[in-house]
mmCIF file of C-alpha atoms and ligand atoms in Angstrom:
data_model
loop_
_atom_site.group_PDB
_atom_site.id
_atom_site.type_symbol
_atom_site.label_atom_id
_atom_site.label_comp_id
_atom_site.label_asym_id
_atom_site.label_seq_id
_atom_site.Cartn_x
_atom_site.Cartn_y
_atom_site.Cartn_z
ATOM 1 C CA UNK A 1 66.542 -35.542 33.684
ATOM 2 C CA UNK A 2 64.364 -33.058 31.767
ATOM 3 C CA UNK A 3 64.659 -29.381 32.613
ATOM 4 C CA UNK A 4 61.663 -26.893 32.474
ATOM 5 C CA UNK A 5 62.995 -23.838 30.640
ATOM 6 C CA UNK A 6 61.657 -20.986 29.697
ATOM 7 C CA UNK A 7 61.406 -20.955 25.806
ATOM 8 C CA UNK A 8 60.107 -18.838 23.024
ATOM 9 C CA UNK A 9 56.658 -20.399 21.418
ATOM 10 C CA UNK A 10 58.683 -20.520 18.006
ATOM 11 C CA UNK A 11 61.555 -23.040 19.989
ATOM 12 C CA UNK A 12 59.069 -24.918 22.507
ATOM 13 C CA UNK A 13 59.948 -28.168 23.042
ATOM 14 C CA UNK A 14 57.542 -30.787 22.484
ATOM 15 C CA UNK A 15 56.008 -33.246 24.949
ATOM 16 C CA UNK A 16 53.832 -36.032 24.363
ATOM 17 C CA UNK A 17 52.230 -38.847 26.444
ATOM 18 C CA UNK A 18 49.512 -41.474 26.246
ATOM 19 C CA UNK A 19 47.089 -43.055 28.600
ATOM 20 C CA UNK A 20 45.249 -46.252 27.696
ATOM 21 C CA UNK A 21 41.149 -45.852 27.740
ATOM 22 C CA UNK A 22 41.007 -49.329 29.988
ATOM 23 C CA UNK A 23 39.702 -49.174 33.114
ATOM 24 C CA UNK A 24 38.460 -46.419 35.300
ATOM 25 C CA UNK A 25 41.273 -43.562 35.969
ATOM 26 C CA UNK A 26 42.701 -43.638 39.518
ATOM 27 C CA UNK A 27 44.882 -41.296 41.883
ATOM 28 C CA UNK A 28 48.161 -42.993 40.954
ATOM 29 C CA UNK A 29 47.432 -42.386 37.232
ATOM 30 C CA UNK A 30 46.584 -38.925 38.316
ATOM 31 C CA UNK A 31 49.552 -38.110 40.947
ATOM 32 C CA UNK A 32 52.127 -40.197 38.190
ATOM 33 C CA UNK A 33 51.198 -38.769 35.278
ATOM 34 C CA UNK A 34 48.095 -36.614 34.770
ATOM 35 C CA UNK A 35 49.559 -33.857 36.631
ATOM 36 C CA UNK A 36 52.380 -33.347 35.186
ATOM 37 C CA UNK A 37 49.989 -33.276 31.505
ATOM 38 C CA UNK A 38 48.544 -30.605 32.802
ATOM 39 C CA UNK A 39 51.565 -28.286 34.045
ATOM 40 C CA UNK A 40 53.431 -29.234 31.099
ATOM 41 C CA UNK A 41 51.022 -27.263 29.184
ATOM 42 C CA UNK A 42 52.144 -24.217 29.882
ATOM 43 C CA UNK A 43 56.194 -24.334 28.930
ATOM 44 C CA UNK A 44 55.631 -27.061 26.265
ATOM 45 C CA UNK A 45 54.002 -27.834 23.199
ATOM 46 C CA UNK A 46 51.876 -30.516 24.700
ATOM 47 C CA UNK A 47 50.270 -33.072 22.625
ATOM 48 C CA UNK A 48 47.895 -36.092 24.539
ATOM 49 C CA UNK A 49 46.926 -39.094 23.314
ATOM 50 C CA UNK A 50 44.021 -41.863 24.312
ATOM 51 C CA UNK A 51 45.878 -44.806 23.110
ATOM 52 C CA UNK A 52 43.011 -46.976 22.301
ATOM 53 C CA UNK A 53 44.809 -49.129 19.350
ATOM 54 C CA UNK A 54 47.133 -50.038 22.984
ATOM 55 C CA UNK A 55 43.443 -50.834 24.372
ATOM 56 C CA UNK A 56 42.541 -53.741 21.627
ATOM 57 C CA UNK A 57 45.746 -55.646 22.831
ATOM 58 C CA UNK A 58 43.913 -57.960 25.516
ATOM 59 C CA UNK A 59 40.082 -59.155 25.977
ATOM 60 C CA UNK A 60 37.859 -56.450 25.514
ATOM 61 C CA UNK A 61 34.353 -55.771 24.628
ATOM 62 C CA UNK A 62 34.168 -53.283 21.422
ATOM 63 C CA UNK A 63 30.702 -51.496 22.853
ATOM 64 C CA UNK A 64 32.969 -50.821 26.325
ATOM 65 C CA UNK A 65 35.422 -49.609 24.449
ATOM 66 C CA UNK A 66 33.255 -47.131 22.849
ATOM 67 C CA UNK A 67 31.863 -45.932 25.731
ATOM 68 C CA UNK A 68 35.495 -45.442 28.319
ATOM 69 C CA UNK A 69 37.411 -43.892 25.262
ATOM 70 C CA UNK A 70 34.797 -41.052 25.696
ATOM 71 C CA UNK A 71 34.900 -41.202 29.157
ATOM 72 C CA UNK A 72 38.904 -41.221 29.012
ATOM 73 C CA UNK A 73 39.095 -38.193 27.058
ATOM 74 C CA UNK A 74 36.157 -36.444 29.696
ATOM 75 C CA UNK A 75 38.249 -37.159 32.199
ATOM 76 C CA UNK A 76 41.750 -35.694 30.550
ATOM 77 C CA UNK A 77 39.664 -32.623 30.210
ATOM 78 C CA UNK A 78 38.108 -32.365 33.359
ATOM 79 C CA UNK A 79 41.692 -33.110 35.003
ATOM 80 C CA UNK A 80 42.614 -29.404 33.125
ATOM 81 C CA UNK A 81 43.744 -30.894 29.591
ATOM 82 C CA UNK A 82 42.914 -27.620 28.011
ATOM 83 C CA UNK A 83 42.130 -28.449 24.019
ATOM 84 C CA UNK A 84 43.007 -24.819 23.353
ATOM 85 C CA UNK A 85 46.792 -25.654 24.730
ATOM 86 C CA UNK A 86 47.486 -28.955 23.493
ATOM 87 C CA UNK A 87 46.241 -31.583 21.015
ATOM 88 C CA UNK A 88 43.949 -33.947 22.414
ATOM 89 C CA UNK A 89 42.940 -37.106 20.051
ATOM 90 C CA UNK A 90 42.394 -40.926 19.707
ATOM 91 C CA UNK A 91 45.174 -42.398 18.466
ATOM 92 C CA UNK A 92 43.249 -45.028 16.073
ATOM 93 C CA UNK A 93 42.322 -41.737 14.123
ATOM 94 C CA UNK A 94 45.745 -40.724 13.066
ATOM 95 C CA UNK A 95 46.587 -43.873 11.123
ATOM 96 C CA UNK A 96 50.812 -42.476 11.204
ATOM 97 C CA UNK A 97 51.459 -43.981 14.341
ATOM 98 C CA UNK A 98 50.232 -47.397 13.168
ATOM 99 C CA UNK A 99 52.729 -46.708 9.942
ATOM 100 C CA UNK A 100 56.226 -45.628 11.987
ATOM 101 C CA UNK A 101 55.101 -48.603 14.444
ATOM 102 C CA UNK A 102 55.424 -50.971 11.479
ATOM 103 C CA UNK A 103 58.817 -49.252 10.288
ATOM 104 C CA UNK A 104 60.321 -49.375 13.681
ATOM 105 C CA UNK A 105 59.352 -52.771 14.332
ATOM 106 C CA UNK A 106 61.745 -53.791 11.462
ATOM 107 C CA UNK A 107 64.701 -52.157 13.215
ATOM 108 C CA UNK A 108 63.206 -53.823 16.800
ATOM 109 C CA UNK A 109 65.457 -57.270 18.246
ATOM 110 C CA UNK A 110 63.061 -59.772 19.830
ATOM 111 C CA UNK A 111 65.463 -59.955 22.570
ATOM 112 C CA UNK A 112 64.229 -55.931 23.469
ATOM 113 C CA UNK A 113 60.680 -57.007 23.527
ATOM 114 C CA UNK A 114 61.497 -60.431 25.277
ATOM 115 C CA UNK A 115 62.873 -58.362 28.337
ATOM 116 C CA UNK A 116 59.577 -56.603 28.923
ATOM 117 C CA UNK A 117 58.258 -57.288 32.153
ATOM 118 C CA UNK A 118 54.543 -55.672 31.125
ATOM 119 C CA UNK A 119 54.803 -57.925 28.683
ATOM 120 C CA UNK A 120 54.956 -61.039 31.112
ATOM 121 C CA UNK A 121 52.640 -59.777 33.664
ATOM 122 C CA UNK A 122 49.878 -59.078 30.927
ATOM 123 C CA UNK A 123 50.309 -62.049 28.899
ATOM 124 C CA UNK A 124 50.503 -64.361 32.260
ATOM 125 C CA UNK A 125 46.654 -62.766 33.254
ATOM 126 C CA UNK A 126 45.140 -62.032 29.301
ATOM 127 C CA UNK A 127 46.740 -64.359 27.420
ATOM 128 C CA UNK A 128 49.290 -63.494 24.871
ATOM 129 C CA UNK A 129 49.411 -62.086 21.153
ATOM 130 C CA UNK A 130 51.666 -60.581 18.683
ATOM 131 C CA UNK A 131 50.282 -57.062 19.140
ATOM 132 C CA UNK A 132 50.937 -57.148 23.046
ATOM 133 C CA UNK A 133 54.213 -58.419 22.377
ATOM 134 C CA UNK A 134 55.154 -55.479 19.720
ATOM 135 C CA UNK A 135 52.836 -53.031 22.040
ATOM 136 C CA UNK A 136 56.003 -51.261 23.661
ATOM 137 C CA UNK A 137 57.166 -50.489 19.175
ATOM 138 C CA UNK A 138 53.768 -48.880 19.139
ATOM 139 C CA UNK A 139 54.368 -46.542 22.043
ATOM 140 C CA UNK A 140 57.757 -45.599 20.503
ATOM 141 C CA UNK A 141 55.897 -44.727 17.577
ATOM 142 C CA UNK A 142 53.518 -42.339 19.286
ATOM 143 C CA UNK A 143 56.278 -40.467 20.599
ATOM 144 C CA UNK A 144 58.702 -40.586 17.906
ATOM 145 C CA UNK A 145 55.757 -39.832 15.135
ATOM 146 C CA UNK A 146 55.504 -36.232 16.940
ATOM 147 C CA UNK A 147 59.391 -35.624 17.719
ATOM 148 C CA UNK A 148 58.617 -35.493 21.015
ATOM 149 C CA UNK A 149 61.441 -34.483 23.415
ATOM 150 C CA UNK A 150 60.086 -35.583 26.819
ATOM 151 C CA UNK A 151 57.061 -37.684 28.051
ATOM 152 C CA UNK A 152 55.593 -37.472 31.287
ATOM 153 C CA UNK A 153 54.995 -40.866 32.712
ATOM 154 C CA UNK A 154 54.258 -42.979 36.057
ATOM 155 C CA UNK A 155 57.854 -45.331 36.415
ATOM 156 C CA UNK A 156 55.891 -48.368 35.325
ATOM 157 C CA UNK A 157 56.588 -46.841 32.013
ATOM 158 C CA UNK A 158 60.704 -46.714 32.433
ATOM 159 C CA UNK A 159 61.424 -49.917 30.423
ATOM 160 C CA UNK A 160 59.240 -48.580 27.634
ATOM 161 C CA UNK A 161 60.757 -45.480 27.617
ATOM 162 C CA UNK A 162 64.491 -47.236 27.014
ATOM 163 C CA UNK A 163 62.890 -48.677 24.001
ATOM 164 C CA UNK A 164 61.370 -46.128 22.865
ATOM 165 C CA UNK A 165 64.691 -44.068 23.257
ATOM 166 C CA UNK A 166 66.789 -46.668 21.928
ATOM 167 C CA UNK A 167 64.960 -46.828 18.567
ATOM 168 C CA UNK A 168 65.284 -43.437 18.016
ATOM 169 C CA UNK A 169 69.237 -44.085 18.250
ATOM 170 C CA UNK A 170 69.007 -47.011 16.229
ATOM 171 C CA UNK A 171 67.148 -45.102 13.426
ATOM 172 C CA UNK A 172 68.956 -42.006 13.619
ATOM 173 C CA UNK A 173 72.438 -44.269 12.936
ATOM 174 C CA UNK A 174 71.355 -46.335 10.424
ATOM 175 C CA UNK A 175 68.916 -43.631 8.334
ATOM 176 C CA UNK A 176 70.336 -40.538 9.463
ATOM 177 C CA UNK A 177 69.473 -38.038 12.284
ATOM 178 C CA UNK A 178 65.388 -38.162 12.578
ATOM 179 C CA UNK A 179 64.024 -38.005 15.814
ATOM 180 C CA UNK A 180 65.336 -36.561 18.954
ATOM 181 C CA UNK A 181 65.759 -39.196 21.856
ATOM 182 C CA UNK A 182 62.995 -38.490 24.262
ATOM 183 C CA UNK A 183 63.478 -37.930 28.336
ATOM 184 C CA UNK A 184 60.943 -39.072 30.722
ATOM 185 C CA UNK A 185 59.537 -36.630 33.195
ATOM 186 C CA UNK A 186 58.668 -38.527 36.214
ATOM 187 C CA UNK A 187 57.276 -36.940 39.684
ATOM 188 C CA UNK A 188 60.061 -37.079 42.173
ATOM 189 C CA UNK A 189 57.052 -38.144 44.792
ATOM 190 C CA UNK A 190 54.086 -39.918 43.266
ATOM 191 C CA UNK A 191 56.363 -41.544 40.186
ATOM 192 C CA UNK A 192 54.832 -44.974 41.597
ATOM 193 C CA UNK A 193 51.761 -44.736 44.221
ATOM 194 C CA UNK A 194 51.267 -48.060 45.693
ATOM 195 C CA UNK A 195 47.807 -50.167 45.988
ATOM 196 C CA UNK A 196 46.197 -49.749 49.215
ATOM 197 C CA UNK A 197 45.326 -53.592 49.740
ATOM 198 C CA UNK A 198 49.130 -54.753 49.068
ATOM 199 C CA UNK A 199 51.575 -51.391 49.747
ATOM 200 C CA UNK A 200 54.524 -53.390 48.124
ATOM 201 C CA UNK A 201 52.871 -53.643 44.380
ATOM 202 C CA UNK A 202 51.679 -50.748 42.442
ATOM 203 C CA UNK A 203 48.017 -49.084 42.438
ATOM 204 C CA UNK A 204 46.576 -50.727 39.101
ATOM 205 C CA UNK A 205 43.562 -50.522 37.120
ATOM 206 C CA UNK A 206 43.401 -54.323 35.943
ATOM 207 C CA UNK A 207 43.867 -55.163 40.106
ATOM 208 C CA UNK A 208 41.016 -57.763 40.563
ATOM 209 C CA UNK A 209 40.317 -55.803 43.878
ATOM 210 C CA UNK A 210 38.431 -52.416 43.703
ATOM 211 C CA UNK A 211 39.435 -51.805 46.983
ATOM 212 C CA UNK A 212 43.065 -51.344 46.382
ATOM 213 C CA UNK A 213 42.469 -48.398 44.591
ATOM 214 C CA UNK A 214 40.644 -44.764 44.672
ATOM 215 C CA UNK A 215 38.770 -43.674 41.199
ATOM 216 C CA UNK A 216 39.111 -39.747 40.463
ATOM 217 C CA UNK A 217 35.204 -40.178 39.714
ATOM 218 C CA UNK A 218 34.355 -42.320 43.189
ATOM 219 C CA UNK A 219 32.410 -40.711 45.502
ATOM 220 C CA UNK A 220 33.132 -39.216 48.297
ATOM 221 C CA UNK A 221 32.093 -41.612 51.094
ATOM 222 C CA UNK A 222 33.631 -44.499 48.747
ATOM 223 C CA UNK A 223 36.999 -42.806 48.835
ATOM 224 C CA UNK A 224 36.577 -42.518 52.812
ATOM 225 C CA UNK A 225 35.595 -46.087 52.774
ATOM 226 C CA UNK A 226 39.160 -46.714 50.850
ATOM 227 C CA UNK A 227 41.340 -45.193 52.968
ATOM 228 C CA UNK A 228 39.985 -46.868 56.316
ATOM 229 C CA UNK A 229 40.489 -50.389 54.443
ATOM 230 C CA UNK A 230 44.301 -49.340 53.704
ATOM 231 C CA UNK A 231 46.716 -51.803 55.134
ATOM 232 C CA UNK A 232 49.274 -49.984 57.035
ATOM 233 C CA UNK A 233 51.318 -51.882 59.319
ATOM 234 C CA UNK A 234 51.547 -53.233 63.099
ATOM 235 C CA UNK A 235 53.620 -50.458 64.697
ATOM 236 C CA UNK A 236 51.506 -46.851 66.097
ATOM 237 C CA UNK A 237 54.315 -44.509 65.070
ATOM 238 C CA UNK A 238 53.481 -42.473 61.513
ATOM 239 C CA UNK A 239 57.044 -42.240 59.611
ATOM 240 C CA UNK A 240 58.211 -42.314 56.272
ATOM 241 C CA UNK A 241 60.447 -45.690 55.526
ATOM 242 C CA UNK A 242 59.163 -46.855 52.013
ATOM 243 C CA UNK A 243 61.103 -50.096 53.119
ATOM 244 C CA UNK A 244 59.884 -51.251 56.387
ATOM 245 C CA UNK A 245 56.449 -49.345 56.135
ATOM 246 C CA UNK A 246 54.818 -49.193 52.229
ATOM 247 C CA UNK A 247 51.979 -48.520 53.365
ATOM 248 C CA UNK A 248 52.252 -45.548 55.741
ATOM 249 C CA UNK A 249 54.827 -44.145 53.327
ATOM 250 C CA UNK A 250 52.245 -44.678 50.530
ATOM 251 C CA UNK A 251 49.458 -42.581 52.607
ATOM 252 C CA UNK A 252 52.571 -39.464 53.585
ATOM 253 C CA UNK A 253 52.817 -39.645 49.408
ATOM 254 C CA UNK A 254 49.221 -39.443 49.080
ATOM 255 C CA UNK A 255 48.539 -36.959 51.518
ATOM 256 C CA UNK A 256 51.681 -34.821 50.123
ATOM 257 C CA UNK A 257 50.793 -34.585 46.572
ATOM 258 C CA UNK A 258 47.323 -33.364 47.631
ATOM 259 C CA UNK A 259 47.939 -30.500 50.506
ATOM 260 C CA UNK A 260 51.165 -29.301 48.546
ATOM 261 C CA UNK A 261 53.153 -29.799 51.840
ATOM 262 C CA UNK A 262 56.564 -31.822 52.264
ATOM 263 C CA UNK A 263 56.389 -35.698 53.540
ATOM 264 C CA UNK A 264 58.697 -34.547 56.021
ATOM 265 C CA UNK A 265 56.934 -31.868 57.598
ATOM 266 C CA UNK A 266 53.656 -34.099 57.368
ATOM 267 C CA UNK A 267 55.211 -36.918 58.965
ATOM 268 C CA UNK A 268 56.844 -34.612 61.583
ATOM 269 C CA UNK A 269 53.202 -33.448 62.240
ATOM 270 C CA UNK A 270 51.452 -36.336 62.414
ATOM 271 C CA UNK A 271 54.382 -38.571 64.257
ATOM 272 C CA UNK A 272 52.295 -39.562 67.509
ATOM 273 C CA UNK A 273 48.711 -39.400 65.337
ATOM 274 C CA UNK A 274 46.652 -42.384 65.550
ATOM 275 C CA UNK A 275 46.700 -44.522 62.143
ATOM 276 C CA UNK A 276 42.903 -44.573 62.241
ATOM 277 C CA UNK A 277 42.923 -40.662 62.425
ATOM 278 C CA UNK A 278 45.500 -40.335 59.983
ATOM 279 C CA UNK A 279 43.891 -42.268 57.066
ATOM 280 C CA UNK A 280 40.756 -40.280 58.218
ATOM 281 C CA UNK A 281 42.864 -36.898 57.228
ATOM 282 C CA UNK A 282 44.580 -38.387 54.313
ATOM 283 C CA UNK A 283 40.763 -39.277 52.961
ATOM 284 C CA UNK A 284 39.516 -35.462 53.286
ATOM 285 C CA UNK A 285 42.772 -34.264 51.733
ATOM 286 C CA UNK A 286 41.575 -36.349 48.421
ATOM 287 C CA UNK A 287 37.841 -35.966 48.987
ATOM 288 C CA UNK A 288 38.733 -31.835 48.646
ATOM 289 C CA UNK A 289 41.533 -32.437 45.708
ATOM 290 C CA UNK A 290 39.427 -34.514 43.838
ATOM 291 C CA UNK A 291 36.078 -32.663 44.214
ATOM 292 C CA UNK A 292 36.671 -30.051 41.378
ATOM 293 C CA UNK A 293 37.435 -32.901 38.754
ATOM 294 C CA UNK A 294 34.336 -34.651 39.791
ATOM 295 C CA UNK A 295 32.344 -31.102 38.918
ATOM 296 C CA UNK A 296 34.584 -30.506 35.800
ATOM 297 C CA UNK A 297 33.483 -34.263 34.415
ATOM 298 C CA UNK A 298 29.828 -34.034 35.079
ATOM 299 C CA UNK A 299 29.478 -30.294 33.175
ATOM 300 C CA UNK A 300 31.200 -31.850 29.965
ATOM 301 C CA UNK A 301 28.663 -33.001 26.903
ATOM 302 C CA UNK A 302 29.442 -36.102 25.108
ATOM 303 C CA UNK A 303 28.370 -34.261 21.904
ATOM 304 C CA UNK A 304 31.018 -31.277 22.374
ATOM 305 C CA UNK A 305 34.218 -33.583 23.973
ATOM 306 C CA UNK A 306 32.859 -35.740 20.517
ATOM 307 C CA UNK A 307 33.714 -32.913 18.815
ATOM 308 C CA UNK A 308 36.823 -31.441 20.592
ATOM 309 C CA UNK A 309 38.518 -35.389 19.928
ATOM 310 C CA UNK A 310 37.863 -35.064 15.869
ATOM 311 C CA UNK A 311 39.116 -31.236 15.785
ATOM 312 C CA UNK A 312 42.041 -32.945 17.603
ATOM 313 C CA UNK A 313 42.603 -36.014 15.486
ATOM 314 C CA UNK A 314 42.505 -33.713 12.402
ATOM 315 C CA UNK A 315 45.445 -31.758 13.541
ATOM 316 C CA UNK A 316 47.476 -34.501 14.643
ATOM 317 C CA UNK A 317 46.844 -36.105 11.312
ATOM 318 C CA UNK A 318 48.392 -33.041 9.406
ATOM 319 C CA UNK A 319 51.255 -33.089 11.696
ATOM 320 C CA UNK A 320 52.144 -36.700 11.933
ATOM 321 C CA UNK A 321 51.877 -36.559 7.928
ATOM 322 C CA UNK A 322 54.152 -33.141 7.981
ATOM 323 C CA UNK A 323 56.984 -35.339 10.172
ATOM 324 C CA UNK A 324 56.523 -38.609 8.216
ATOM 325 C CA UNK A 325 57.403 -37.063 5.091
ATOM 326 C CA UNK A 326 61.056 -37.497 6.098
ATOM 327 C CA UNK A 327 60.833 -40.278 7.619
ATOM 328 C CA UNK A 328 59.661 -42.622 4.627
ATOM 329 C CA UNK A 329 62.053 -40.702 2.455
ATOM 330 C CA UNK A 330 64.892 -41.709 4.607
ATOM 331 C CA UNK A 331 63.521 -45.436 4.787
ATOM 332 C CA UNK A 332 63.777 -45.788 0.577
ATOM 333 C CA UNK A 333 59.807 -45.138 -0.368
ATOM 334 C CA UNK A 334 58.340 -41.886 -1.628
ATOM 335 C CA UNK A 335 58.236 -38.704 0.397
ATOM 336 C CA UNK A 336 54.624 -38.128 -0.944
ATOM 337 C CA UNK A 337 51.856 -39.744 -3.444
ATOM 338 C CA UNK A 338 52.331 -37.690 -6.546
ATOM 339 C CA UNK A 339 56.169 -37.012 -5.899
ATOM 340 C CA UNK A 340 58.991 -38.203 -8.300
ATOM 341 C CA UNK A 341 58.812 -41.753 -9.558
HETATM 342 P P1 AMP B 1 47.891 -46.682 32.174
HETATM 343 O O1 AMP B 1 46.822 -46.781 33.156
HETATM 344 O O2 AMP B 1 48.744 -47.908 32.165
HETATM 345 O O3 AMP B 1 47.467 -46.243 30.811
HETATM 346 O O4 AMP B 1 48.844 -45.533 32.739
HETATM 347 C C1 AMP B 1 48.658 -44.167 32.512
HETATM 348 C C2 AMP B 1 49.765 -43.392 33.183
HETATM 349 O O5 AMP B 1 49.657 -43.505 34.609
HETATM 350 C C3 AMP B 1 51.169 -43.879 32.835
HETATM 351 O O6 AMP B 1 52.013 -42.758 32.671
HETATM 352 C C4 AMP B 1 51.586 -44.679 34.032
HETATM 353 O O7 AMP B 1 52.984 -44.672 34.224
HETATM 354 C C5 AMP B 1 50.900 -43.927 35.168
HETATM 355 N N1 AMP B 1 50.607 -44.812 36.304
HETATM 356 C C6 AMP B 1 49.879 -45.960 36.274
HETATM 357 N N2 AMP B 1 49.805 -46.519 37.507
HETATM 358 C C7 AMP B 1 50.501 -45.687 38.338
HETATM 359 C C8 AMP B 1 50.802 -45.709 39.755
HETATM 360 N N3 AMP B 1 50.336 -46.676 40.540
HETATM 361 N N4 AMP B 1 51.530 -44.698 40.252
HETATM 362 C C9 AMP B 1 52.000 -43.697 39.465
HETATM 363 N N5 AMP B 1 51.760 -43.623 38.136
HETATM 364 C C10 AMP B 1 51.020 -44.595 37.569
HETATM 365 N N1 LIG B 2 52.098 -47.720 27.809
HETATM 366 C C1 LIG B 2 51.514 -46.578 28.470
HETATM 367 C C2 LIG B 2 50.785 -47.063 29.732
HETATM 368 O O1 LIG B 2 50.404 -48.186 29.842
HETATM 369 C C3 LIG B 2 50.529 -45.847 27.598
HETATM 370 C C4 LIG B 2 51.199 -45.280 26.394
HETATM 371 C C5 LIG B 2 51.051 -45.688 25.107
HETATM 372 C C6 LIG B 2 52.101 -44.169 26.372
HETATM 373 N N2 LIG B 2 51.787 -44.907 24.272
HETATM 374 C C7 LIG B 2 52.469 -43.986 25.009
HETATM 375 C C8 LIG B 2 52.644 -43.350 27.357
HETATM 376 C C9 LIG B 2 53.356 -42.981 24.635
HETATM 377 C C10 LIG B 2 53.553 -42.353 26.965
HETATM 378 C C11 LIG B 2 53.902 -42.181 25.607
HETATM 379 O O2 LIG B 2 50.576 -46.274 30.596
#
């Protein structure tokens, strides 16, 4: 477990996390993850990441792509990624995490990557290929090629993590001490915020179903809509068992994370409530929560976030270089172009 400190600027530790530009955003990305991004900003030095080379590993259409990386990195922003706090860029522009994914992959078994379950559950629905297979070497590289000391992540992302952690021990033995061996920071309510169609399996972009999940763009009446359509269960009594009742327990999460209050004292409150009335509550609490991120997206300019992204790739670029100096110096190659023989 990661503990928030306070630290001098000059001794900040350094967080970093990714979010692919497939699919529309929803609440369990946002309650997971996103959230965390933005508080982290404050005690860390926070660097964010639209992993779109992640994006090119299933079927996708290149003009799409074009168009939801922009829309990704609107969103970040409009969620309160705040470009003047952290780095904000595309990964395909800072060609060093492409590099230290290539050098890690040599020190990767195919017995790691074989364990994936991601791995299965994306190649069983897209179809398989060597750069989904390697795609958990890549994310280690995005966090190692920054020294990042914690990443904020949904718990999908545990198995990755181990990886990711596990390389850095593997290249710190056999090269020498590199990179420190990143934490996860994971929500202790909201770390996994289940579909509303199926309560027992995760809220998901690629799900099939649009109604099993709530976009932070939808609209309001569509997010209403949602919530009446969520399966709860065949008892009347709200109470939270993640066990015998997903789905009510999902809803107490929901509702939680957006009013700030305990699941306890919600479900205390709202014990003898009416299921029908309760989803009704839970859809207002997320109609309100979400309504300033709807206003934040719609005032940003495609021109300017255009512009923010490069300013942010640039950066990254000099830093990535900066830490990969060592790292191909260690491996046996040249520090720099220009440097001794
Ligand atoms: P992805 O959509 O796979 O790029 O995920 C972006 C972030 O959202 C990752 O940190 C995931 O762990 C997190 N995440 C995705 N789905 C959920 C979920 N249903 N509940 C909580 N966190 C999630
Ligand atoms: N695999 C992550 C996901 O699907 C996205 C990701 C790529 C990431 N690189 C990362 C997350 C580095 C954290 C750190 O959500």
């Amino acid at each position: 477990m990661f503990f928030f400190e306070e630290t001098k600027v000059s001794d900040r530790k350094t967080v970093f996390s990714g979010i692919q530009p497939t699919g529309d955003i929803h609440i369990g990305n946002y309650l997971g993850a996103l959230r965390n991004w933005v508080k982290l900003q404050d005690g860390f030095d926070a660097i964010y990441c639209v992993v779109d080379l992640h994006a090119i590993t299933v079927p996708y259409d290149p003009v799409a792509l074009h168009r939801s990386r922009l829309d990704t990195a609107k969103l970040l922003l409009a969620v309160g990624v705040d470009p003047g706090r952290s780095l904000l860029y595309f990964q395909s522009q800072v060609p060093q995490h492409a590099e230290l994914s290539w050098m890690l992959s040599t020190i990767t078994s195919l017995g790691a990557l074989n364990r994936m379950t991601q791995f299965k559950e994306k190649a069983n629905k897209a179809g398989e290929n060597l750069g989904l297979f390697s795609y958990p070497v890549l994310m280690a590289a995005d966090i190692l090629v920054h020294k990042a000391h914690a990443v904020p992540v949904g718990d999908d992302q545990t198995q990755h993590l181990e990886l990711a952690r596990d390389l850095a021990e593997r290249f710190n033995s056999r090269f020498g001490d590199e990179f420190p061996v990143p934490e996860q920071i994971t929500p202790d309510v909201g770390a996994r915020i289940m579909s509303l169609k199926d309560p027992t399996s995760k809220m998901s972009k690629s799900d099939d179903d649009v109604n099993t999940r709530v976009l932070l763009l939808d609209e309001p009446d569509t997010i209403r809509r949602r919530f009446k359509g969520a399966v709860t269960d065949s008892e009347t009594e709200i109470r939270y068992d993640p066990e015998k009742k997903p789905g009510v327990s999902n809803l107490l999460d929901i509702l939680s994370l957006f009013t700030g209050r305990s699941v306890d004292a919600l479900a205390q409150d709202n014990r003898s409530t009416q299921y029908g009335h309760f989803k009704a509550t839970v859809a207002e609490a997320v109609v309100e929560g979400l309504s300033p991120i709807r206003t934040a997206f719609k005032a940003l300019d495609d021109e300017e976030v255009s512009r923010i992204m490069v300013k942010g790739a640039l950066d990254a670029r000099m830093r990535a270089e900066g830490e990969m100096a060592s790292v191909r110096k260690k491996l046996g190659f040249d520090a720099r172009l220009g440097s001794e023989g």
